[in-house]
Short mmCIF file of C-alpha atoms and ligand atoms in Angstrom, two decimals:
data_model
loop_
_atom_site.label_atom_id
_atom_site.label_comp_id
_atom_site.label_asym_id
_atom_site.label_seq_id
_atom_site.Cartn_x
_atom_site.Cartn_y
_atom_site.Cartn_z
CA UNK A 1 65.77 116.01 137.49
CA UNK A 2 68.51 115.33 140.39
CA UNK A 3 68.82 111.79 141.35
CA UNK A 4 71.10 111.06 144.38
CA UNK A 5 71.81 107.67 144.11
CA UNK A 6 74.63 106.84 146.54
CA UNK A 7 75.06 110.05 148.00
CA UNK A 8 76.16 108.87 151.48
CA UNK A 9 79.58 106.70 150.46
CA UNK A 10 80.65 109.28 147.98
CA UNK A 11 82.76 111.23 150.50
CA UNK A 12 84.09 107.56 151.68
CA UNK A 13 85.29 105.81 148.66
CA UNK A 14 86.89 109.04 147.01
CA UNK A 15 88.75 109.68 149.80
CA UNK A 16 90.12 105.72 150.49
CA UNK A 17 91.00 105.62 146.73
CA UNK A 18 93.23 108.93 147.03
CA UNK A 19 94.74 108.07 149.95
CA UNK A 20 96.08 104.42 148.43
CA UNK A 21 96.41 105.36 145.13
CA UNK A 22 99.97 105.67 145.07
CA UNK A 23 101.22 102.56 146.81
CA UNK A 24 99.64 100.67 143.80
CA UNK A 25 101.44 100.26 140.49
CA UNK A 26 98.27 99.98 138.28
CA UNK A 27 93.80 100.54 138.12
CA UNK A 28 92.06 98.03 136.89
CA UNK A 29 88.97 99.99 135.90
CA UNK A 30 85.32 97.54 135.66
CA UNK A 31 82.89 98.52 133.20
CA UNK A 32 79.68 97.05 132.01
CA UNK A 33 80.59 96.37 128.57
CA UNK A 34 76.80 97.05 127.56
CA UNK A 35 77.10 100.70 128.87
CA UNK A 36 80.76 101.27 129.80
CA UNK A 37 80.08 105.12 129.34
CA UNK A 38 77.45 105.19 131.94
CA UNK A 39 78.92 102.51 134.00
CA UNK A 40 82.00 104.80 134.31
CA UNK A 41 82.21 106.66 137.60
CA UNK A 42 82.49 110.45 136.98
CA UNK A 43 85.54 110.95 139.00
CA UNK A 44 87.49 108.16 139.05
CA UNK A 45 88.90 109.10 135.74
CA UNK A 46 89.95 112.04 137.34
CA UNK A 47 91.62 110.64 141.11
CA UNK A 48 93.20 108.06 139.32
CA UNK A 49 94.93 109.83 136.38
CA UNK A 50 98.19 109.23 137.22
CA UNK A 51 98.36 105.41 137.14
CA UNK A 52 97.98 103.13 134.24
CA UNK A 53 94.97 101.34 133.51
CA UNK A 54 93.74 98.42 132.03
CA UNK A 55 89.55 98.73 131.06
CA UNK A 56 87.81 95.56 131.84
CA UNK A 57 84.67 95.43 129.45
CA UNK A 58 82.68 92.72 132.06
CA UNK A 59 79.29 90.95 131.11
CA UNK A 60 80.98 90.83 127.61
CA UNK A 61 78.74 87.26 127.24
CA UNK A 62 75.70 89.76 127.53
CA UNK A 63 76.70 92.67 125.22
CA UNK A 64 76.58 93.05 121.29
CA UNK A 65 80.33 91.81 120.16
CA UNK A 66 80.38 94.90 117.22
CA UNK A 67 79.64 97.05 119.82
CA UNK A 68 82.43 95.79 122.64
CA UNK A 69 84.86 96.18 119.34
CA UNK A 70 83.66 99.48 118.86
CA UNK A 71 84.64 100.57 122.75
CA UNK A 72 88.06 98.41 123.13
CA UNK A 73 89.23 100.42 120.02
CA UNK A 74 88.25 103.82 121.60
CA UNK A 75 89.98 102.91 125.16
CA UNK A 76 93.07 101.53 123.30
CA UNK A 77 92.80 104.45 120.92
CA UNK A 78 91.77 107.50 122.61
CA UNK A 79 92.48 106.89 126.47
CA UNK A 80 95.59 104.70 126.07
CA UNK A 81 94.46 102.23 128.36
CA UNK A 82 95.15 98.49 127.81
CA UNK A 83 90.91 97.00 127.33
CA UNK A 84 90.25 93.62 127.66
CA UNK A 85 86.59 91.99 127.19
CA UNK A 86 85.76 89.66 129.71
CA UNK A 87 83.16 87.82 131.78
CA UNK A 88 83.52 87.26 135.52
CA UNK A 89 81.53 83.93 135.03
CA UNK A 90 83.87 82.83 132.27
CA UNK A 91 87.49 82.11 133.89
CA UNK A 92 89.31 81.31 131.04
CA UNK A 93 88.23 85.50 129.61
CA UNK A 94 90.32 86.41 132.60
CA UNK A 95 93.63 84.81 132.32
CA UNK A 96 94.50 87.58 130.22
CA UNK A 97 94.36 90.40 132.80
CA UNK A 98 97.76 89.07 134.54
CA UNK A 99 100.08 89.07 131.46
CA UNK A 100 98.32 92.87 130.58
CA UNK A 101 99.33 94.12 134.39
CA UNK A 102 102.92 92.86 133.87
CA UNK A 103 102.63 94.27 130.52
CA UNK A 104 101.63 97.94 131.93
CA UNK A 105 104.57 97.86 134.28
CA UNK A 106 107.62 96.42 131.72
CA UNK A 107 110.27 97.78 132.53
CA UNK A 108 110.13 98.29 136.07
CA UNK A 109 112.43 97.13 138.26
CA UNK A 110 110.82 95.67 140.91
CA UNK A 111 108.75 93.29 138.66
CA UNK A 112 111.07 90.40 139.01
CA UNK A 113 110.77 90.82 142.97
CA UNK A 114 107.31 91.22 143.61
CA UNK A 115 103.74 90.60 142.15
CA UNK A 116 102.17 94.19 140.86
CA UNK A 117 99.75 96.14 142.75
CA UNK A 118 96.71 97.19 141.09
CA UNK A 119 93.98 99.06 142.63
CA UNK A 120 90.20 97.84 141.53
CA UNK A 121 87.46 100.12 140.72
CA UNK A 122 83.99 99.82 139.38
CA UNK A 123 80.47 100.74 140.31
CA UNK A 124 77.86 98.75 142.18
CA UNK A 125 76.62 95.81 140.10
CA UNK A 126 79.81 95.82 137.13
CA UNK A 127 80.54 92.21 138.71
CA UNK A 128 83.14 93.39 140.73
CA UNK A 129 82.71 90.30 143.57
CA UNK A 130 82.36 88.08 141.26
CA UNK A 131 85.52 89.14 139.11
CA UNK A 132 87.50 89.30 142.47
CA UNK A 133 85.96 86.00 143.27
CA UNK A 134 86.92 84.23 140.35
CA UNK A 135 90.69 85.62 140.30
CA UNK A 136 91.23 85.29 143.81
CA UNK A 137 89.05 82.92 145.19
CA UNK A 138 89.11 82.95 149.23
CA UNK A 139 92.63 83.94 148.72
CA UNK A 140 91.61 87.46 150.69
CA UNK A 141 94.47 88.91 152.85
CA UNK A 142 94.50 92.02 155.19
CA UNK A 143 96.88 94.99 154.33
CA UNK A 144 98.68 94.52 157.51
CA UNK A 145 101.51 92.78 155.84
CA UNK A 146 101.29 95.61 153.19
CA UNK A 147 102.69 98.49 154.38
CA UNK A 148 101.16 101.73 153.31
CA UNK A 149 97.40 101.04 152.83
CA UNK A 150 94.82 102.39 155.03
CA UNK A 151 93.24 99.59 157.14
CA UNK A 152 90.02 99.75 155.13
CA UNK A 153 91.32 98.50 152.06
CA UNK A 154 91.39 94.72 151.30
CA UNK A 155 94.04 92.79 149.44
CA UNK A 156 93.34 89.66 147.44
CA UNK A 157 96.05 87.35 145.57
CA UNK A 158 95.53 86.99 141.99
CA UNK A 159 97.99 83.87 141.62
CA UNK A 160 101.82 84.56 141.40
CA UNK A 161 101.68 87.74 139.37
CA UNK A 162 99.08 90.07 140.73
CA UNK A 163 98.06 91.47 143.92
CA UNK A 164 94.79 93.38 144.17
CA UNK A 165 93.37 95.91 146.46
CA UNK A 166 89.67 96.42 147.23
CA UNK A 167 88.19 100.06 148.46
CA UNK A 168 84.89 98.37 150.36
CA UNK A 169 83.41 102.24 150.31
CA UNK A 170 80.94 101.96 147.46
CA UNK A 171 81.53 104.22 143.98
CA UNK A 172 78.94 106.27 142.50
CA UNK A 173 77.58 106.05 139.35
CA UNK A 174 76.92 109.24 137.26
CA UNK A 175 73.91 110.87 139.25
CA UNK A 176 73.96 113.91 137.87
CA UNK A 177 73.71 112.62 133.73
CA UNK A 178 69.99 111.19 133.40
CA UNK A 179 71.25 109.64 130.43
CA UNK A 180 73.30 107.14 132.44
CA UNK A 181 70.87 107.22 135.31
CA UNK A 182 68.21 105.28 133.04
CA UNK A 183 70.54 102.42 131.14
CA UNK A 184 71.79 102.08 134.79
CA UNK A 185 68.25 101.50 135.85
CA UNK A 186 67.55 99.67 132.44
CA UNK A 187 70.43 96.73 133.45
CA UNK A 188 69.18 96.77 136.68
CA UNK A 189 72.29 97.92 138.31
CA UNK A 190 70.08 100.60 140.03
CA UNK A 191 67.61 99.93 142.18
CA UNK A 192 63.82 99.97 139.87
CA UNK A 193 62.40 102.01 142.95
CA UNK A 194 64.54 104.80 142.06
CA UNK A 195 62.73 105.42 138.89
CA UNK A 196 59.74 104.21 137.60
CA UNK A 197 59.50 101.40 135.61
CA UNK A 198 57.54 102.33 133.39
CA UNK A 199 60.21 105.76 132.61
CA UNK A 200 63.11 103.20 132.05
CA UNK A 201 61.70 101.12 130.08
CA UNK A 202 59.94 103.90 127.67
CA UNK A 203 63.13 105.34 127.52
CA UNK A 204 65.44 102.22 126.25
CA UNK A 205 62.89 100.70 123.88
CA UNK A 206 63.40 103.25 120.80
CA UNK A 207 67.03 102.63 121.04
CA UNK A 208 66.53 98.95 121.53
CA UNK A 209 64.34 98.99 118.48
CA UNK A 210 66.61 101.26 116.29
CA UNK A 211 69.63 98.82 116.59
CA UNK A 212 67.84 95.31 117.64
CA UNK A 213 65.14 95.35 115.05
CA UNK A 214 65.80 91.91 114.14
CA UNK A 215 66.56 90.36 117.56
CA UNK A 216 63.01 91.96 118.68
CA UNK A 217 61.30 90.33 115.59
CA UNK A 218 63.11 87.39 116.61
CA UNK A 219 62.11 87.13 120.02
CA UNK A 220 58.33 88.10 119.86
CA UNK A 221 57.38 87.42 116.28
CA UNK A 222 56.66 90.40 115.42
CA UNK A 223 56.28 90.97 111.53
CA UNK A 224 57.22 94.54 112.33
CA UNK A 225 58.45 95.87 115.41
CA UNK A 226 55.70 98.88 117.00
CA UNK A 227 58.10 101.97 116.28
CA UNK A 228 55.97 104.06 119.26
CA UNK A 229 57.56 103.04 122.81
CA UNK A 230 54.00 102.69 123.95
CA UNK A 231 52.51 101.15 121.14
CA UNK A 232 55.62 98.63 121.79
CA UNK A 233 55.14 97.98 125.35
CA UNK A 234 51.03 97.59 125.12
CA UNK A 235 52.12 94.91 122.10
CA UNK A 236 54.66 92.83 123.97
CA UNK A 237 51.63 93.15 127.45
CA UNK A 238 49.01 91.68 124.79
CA UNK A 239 51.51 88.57 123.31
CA UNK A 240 52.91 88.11 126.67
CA UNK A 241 49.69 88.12 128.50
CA UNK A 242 50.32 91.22 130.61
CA UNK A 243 46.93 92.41 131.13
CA UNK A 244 44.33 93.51 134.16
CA UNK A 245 40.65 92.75 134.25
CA UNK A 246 38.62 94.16 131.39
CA UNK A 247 41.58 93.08 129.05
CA UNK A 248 43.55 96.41 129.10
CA UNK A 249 47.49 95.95 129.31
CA UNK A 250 48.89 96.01 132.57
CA UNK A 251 51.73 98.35 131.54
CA UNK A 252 53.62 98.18 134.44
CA UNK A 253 53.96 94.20 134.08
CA UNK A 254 54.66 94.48 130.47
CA UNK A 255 57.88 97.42 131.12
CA UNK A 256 59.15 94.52 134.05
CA UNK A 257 58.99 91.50 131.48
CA UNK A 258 60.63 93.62 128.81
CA UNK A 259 63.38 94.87 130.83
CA UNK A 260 64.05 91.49 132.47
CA UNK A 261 64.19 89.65 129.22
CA UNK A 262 67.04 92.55 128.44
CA UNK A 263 68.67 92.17 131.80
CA UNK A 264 68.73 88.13 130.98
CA UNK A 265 69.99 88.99 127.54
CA UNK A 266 66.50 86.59 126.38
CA UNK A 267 66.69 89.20 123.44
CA UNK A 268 69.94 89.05 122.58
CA UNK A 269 73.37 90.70 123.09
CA UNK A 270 72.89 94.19 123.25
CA UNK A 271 74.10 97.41 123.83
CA UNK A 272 72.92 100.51 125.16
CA UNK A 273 75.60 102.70 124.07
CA UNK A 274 78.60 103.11 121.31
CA UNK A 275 81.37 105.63 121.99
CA UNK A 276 80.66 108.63 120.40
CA UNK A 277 77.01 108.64 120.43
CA UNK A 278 74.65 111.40 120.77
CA UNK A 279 71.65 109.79 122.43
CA UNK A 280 68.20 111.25 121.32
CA UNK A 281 65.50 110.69 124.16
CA UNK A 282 62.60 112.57 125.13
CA UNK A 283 63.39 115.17 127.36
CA UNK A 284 64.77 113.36 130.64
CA UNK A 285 62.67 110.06 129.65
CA UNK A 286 59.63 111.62 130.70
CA UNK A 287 56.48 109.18 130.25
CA UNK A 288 54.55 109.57 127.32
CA UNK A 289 50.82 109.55 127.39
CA UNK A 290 48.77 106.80 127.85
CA UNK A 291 47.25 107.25 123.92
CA UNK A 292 51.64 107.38 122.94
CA UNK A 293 50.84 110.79 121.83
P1 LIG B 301 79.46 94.11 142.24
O1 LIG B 301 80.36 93.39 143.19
O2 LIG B 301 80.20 94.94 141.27
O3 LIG B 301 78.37 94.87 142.90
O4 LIG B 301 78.72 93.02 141.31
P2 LIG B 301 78.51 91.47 141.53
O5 LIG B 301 79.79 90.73 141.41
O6 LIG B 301 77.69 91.24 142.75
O7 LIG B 301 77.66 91.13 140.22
C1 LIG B 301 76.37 91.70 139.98
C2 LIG B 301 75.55 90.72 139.16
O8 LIG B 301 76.16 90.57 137.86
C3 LIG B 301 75.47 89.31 139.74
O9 LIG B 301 74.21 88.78 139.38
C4 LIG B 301 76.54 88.56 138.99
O10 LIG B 301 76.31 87.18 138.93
C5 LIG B 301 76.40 89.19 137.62
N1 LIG B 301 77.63 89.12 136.81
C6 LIG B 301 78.88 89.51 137.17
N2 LIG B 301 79.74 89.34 136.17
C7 LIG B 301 79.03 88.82 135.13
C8 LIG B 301 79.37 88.44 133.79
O11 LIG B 301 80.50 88.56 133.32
N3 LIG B 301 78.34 87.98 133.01
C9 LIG B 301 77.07 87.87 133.47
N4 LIG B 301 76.14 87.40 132.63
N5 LIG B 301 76.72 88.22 134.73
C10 LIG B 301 77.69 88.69 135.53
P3 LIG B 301 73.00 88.75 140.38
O12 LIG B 301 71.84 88.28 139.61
O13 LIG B 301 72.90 90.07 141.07
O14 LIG B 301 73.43 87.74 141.44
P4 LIG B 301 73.54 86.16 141.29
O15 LIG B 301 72.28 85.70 140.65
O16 LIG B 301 74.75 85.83 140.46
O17 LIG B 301 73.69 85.72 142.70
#
């Protein structure tokens, strides 16, 4: 199954990014620390290759802590990139990402004259505004007084040390892995219309249960969590009260409160993905029968 999410601003933000990638000194790259495989656009890696990057792990107040440890030692590791977990709605997680710019560009001449440059990146819905927000505040500039940048791009002060420019074409996330498309969907970082509910939900709850068994017990007393995604969902519908006339589970209700109370992080921290994982899902999430056969 093809999904094209953002097909129109692909074009746009590909071609802003390689047209100003070299007046900048540094990426900083935004990732949802719960998924920061499938939160990482497909390209970028690519465009951007010859710049230095730091790997901001964001929503890290939302995601399992083993599992953010498990990622910042692959992108120090295998990518070479300088990680950093933070939360946009926690400004004291960000003070780091100054001192790591400078500390990307030691060496360089030019840091004792100016602030350094860095180019930010991330998908629809990684917290980008709000990061930007909370570094910058309404400290927004035009490029004007920048020379090089194409008049689309946006430059915000970071404080002394760090300037940062802003493509406002929109990234893509990886439309052509299903994989990605779903914990997307699962976070709610894309749209629910674009799949079914019901689909995104059936296909996060067996990894949900394989790693959160005790959170779920936790959260809906539950002497043993249902192991069948169906069995699961019509469970949580009858404790939760999700039902239609006649008493059945109203399925649909009980995928929305399930994946909410994720989104919230009402279950716990959690992940959706450690690096090197081979996920095992049915197919491309496709719904299982009403009778979870
Ligand atoms: P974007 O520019 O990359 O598209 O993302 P944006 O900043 O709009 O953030 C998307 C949602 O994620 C917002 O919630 C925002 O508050 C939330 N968010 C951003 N960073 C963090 C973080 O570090 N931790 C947590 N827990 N949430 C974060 P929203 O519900 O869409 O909007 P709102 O309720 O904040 O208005």
């Amino acid at each position: 199954m093809q999904v094209q999410w953002f097909p129109g601003h692909m074009t746009k933000a590909s071609r802003e990014i390689k047209e100003n990638i070299k007046k900048v000194d540094i990426v900083i790259e935004i990732l949802d620390a719960r998924v920061p495989y499938s939160s990482r656009n497909p390209l970028l890696k690519k465009i951007t290759s010859q710049k230095k990057r730091i790997i901001l792990l964001n929503k890290e107040d939302l995601a399992d802590p083993a599992a953010t440890r498990m990622w910042l030692d692959y992108f120090q590791r295998e990518e070479g990139t300088l990680p950093l977990a933070v939360s946009a709605q926690n400004r004291k997680s960000l003070s780091r990402i100054t001192p790591a710019a400078k500390q990307l560009c030691a060496g360089s001449r030019w840091l004792e004259r100016r602030p350094v440059r860095a180019m930010i990146l991330g998908i629809p819905n990684v917290g980008k505004s709000t990061l930007i927000n909370a570094l910058a505040g309404k400290r927004k500039a035009g490029v004007a007084n920048t020379p090089g940048f194409t008049r689309e791009m946006q430059r915000f002060d970071a404080g002394p040390g760090l300037q940062i420019f802003d493509t406002p074409g929109m990234l893509w996330p990886k439309f052509e892995d299903m994989h990605s498309g779903f914990n997307l969907a699962a976070l709610g970082s894309i749209k629910d219309t674009i799949l079914p509910i019901e689909r995104i939900a059936l296909f996060t709850v067996p990894y949900v249960t394989a790693m959160y068994d005790g959170e779920l017990r936790g959260r809906y007393k539950w002497e043993t969590v249902p192991e069948d995604p169906v069995r699961f969902i019509d469970e949580l519908g009858r404790k939760r009260g999700c039902l239609v006339s006649g008493g059945e589970v109203d399925r649909e209700k009980a995928c929305f409160l399930f994946l909410k109370e994720l989104r919230e992080g009402k279950i716990g921290r959690i992940s959706l993905e450690r690096p090197g994982e081979e996920r095992k899902v049915r197919g491309d999430g496709e719904i299982i029968s009403g009778d979870g056969q």
